[in-house]
XYZ file of N, CA and C in Angstrom:
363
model
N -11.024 2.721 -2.437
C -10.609 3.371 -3.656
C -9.108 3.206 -3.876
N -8.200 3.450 -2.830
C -6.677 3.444 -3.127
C -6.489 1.832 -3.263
N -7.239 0.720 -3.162
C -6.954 -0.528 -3.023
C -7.249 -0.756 -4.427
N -8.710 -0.408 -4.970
C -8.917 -0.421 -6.703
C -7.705 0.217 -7.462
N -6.961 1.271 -7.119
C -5.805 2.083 -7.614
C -4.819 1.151 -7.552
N -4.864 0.288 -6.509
C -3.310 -0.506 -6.634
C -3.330 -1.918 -7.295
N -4.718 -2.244 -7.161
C -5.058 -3.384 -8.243
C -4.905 -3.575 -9.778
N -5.444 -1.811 -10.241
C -4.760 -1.287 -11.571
C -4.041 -1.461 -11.958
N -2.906 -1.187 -11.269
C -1.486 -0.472 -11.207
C -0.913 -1.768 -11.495
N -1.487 -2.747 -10.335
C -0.620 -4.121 -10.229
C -0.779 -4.795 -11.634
N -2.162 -4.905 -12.147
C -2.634 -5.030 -13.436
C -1.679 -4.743 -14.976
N -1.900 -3.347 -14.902
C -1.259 -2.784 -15.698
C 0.222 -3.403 -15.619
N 0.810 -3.444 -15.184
C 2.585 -4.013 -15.138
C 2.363 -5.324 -15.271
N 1.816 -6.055 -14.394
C 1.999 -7.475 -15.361
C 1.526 -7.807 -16.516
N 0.307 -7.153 -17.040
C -0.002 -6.878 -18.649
C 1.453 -6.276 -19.146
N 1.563 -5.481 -19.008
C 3.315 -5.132 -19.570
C 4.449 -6.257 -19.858
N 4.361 -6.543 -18.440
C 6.060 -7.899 -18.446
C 5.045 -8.863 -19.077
N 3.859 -9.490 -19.382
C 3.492 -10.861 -20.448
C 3.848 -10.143 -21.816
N 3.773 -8.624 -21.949
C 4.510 -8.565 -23.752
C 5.710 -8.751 -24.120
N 6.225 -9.039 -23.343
C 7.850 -9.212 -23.323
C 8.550 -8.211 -24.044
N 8.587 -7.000 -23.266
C 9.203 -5.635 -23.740
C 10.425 -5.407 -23.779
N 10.964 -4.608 -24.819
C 12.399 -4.520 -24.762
C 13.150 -3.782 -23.901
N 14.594 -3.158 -23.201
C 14.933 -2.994 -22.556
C 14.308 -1.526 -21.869
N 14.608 -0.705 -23.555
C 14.076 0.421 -22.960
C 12.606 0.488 -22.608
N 11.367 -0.251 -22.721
C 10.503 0.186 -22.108
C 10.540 -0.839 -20.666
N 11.267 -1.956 -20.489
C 11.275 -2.155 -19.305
C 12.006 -1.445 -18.010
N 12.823 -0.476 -18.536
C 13.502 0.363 -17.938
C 12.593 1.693 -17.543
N 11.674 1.823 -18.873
C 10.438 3.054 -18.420
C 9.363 2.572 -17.197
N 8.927 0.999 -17.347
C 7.941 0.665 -16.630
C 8.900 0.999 -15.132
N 10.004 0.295 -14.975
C 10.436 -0.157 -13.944
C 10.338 1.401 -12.974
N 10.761 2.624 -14.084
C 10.744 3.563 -13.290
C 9.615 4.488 -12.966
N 8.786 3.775 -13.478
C 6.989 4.349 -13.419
C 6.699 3.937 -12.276
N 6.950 1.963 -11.738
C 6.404 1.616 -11.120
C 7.294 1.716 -9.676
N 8.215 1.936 -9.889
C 9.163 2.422 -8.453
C 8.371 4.045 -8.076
N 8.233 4.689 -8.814
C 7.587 6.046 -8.580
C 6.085 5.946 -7.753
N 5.563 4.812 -8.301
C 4.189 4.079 -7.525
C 4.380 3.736 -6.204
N 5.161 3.211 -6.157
C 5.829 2.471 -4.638
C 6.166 3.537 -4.220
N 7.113 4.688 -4.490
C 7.365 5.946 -3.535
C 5.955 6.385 -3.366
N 4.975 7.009 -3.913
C 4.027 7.334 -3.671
C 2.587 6.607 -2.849
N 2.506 5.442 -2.798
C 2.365 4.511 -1.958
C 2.819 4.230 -0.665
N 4.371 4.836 -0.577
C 4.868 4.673 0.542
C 4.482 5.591 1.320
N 4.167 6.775 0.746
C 3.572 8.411 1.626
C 2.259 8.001 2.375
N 1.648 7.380 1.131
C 0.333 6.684 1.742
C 0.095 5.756 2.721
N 0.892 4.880 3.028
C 0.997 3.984 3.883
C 1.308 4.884 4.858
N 2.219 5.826 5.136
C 2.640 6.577 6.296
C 1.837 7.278 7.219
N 0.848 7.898 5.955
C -0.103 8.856 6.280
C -1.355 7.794 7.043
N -1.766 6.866 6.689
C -2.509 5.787 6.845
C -2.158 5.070 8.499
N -0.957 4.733 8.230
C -0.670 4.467 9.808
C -0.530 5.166 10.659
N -0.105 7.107 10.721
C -0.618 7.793 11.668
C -1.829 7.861 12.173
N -2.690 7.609 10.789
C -4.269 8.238 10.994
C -4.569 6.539 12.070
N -4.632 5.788 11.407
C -4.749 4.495 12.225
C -4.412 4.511 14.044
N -3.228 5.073 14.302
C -2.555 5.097 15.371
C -3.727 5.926 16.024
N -3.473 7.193 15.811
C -4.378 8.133 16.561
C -5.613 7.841 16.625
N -6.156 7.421 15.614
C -7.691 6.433 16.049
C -8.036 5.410 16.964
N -6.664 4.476 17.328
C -6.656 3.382 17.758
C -6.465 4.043 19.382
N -5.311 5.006 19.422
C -5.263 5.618 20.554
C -6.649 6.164 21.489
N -7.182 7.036 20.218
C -8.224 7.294 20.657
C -9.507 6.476 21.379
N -9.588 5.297 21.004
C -10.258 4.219 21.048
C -9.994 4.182 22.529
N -8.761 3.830 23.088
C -8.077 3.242 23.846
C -8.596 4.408 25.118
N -8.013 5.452 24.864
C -8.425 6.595 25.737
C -10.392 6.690 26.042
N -11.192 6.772 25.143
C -12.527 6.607 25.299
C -12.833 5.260 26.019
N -12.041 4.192 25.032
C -12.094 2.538 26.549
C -12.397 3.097 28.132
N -11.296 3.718 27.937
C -10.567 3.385 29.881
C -11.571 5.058 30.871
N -11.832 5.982 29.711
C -12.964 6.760 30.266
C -14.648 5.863 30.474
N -14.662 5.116 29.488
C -16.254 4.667 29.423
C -16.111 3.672 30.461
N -14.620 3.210 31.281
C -14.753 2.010 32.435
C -14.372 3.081 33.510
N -14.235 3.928 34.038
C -14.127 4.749 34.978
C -15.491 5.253 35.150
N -15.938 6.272 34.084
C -17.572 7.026 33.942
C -18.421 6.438 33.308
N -18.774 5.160 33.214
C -19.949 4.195 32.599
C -20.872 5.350 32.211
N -21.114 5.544 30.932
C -22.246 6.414 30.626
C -22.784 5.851 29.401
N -24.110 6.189 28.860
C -24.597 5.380 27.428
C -23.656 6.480 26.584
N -23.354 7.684 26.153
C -22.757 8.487 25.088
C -21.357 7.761 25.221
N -20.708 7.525 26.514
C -19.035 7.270 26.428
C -18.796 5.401 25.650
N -20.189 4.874 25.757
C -19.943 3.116 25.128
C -20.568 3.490 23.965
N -21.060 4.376 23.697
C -21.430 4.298 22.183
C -20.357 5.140 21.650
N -19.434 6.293 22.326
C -18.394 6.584 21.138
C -17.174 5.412 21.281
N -17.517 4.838 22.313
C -16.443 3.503 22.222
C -16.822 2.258 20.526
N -17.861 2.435 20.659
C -18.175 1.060 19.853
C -17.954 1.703 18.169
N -18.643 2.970 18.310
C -18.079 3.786 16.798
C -16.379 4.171 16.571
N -15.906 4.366 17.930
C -14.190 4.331 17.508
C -14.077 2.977 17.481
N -14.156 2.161 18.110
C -13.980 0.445 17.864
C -14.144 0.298 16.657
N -15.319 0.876 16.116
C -15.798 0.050 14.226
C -14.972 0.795 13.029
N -14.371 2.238 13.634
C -13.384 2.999 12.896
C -12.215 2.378 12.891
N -11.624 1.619 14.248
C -10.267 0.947 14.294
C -10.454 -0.219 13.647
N -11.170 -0.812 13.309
C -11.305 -1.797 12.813
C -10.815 -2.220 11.609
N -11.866 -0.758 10.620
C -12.066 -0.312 9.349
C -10.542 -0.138 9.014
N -9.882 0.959 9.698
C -8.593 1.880 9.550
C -7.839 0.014 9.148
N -7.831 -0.192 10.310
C -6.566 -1.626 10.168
C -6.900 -2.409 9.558
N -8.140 -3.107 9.067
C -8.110 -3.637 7.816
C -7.116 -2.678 6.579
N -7.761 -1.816 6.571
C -7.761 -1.061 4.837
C -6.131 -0.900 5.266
N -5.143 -0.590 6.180
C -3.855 -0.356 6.564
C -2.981 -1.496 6.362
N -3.758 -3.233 6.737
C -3.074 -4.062 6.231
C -3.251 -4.616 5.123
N -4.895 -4.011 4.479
C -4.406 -4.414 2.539
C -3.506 -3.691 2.091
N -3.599 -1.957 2.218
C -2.460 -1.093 1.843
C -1.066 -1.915 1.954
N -0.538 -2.351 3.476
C 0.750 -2.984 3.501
C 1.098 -3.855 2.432
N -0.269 -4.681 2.477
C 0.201 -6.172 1.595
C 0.232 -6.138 0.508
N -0.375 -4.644 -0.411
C -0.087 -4.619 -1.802
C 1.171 -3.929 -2.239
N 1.810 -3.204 -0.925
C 3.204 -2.367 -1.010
C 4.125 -3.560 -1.106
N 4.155 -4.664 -0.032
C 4.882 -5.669 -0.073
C 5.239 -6.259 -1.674
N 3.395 -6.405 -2.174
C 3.719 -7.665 -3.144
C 4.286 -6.741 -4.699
N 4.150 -5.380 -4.549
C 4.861 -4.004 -5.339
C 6.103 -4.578 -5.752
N 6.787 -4.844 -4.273
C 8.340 -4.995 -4.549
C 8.523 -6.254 -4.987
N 7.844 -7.117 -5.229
C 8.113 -8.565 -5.789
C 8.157 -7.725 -7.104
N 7.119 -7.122 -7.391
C 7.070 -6.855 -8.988
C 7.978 -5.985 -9.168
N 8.596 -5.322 -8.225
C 9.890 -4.488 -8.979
C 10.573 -5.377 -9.290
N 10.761 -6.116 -8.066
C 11.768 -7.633 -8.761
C 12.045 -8.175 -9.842
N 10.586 -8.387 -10.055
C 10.631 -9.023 -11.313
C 10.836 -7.980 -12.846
N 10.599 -6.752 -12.643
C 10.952 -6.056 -13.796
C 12.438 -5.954 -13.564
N 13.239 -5.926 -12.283
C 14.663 -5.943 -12.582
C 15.079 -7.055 -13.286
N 14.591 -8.235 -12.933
C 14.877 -9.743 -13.509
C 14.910 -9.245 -14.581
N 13.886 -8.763 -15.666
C 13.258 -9.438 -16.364
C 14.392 -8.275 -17.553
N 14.620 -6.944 -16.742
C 15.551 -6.051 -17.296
C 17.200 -7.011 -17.398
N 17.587 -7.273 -16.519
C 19.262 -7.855 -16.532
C 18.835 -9.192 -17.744
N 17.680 -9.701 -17.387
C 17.791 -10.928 -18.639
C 17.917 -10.164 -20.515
N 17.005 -9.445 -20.268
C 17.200 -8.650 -21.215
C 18.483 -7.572 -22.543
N 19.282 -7.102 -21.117
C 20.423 -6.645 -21.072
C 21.220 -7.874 -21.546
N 21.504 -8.892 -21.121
C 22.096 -10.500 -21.317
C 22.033 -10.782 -22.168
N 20.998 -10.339 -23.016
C 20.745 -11.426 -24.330
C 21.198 -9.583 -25.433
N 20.814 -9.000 -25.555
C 21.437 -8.209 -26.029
C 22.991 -8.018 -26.077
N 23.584 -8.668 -25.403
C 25.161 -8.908 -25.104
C 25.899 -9.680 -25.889
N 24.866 -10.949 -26.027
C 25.096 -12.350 -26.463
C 24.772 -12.099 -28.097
C-alpha cells in the first residue's frame, strides 16, 4: 500500500513538471513534495526498526532452533525467515523510491531556477 502511495505521488509531480508550471506553482509543488519526502522519511525509519527487530529476532530463534532442535522452534524459524524476507524487500522498495524522491526534488529545483531565469531575462 505505501509503495502504491509513492507511485501516486511520484505520478502526480511529474504530471505537474510536463505542464510546464509557472514559478509560483512550482514553488507550491516543490514544497508539497519535500513535505512527502519528510514524511516518507518517518516511514522509512519506522520500517527499518521494525525490519531490524524482526531480523534480530530471526537470528535469536536461528541459534535457539540449532542448540534445542525442536519441530515448533524450525517452524517459527522459517515464518520469521518469510517475515524477514517480506520486511526487506518492502524496506528496500521504500529506500529506492525515497532515493529516486530526491532526483525529483531536483528536478523541480532545476526546473524552478530555470524559471526564475527567464523571468529575469
Amino acid at each position: 500500500m505505501m509503495i502504491d502511495y509513492m507511485k501516486k505521488h511520484e505520478s502526480y509531480v511529474n504530471d505537474m513538471l510536463q505542464k510546464s508550471p509557472d514559478g509560483e506553482a512550482l514553488n507550491e509543488l516543490l514544497i508539497y513534495h519535500d513535505k512527502q519526502i519528510q514524511w516518507m522519511q518517518h516511514e522509512r525509519l519506522i520500517h527499518l526498526i521494525v525490519t531490524l527487530f524482526v531480523c534480530l529476532f530471526t537470528l535469536i530463534v536461528f541459534g535457539y532452533a540449532v542448540i534445542i532442535t525442536s519441530v515448533p522452534a524450525l517452524i517459527l524459524f522459517a515464518i520469521l525467515l518469510a517475515l524477514s524476507g517480506a520486511y526487506l524487500l518492502h524496506y528496500y522498495r521504500l529506500e529506492n523510491g525515497v532515493q529516486k524522491w530526491y532526483e525529483i526534488s531536483n528536478q523541480i529545483r532545476k526546473a524552478l531556477v530555470s524559471t526564475q531565469r527567464q523571468i529575469m531575462h
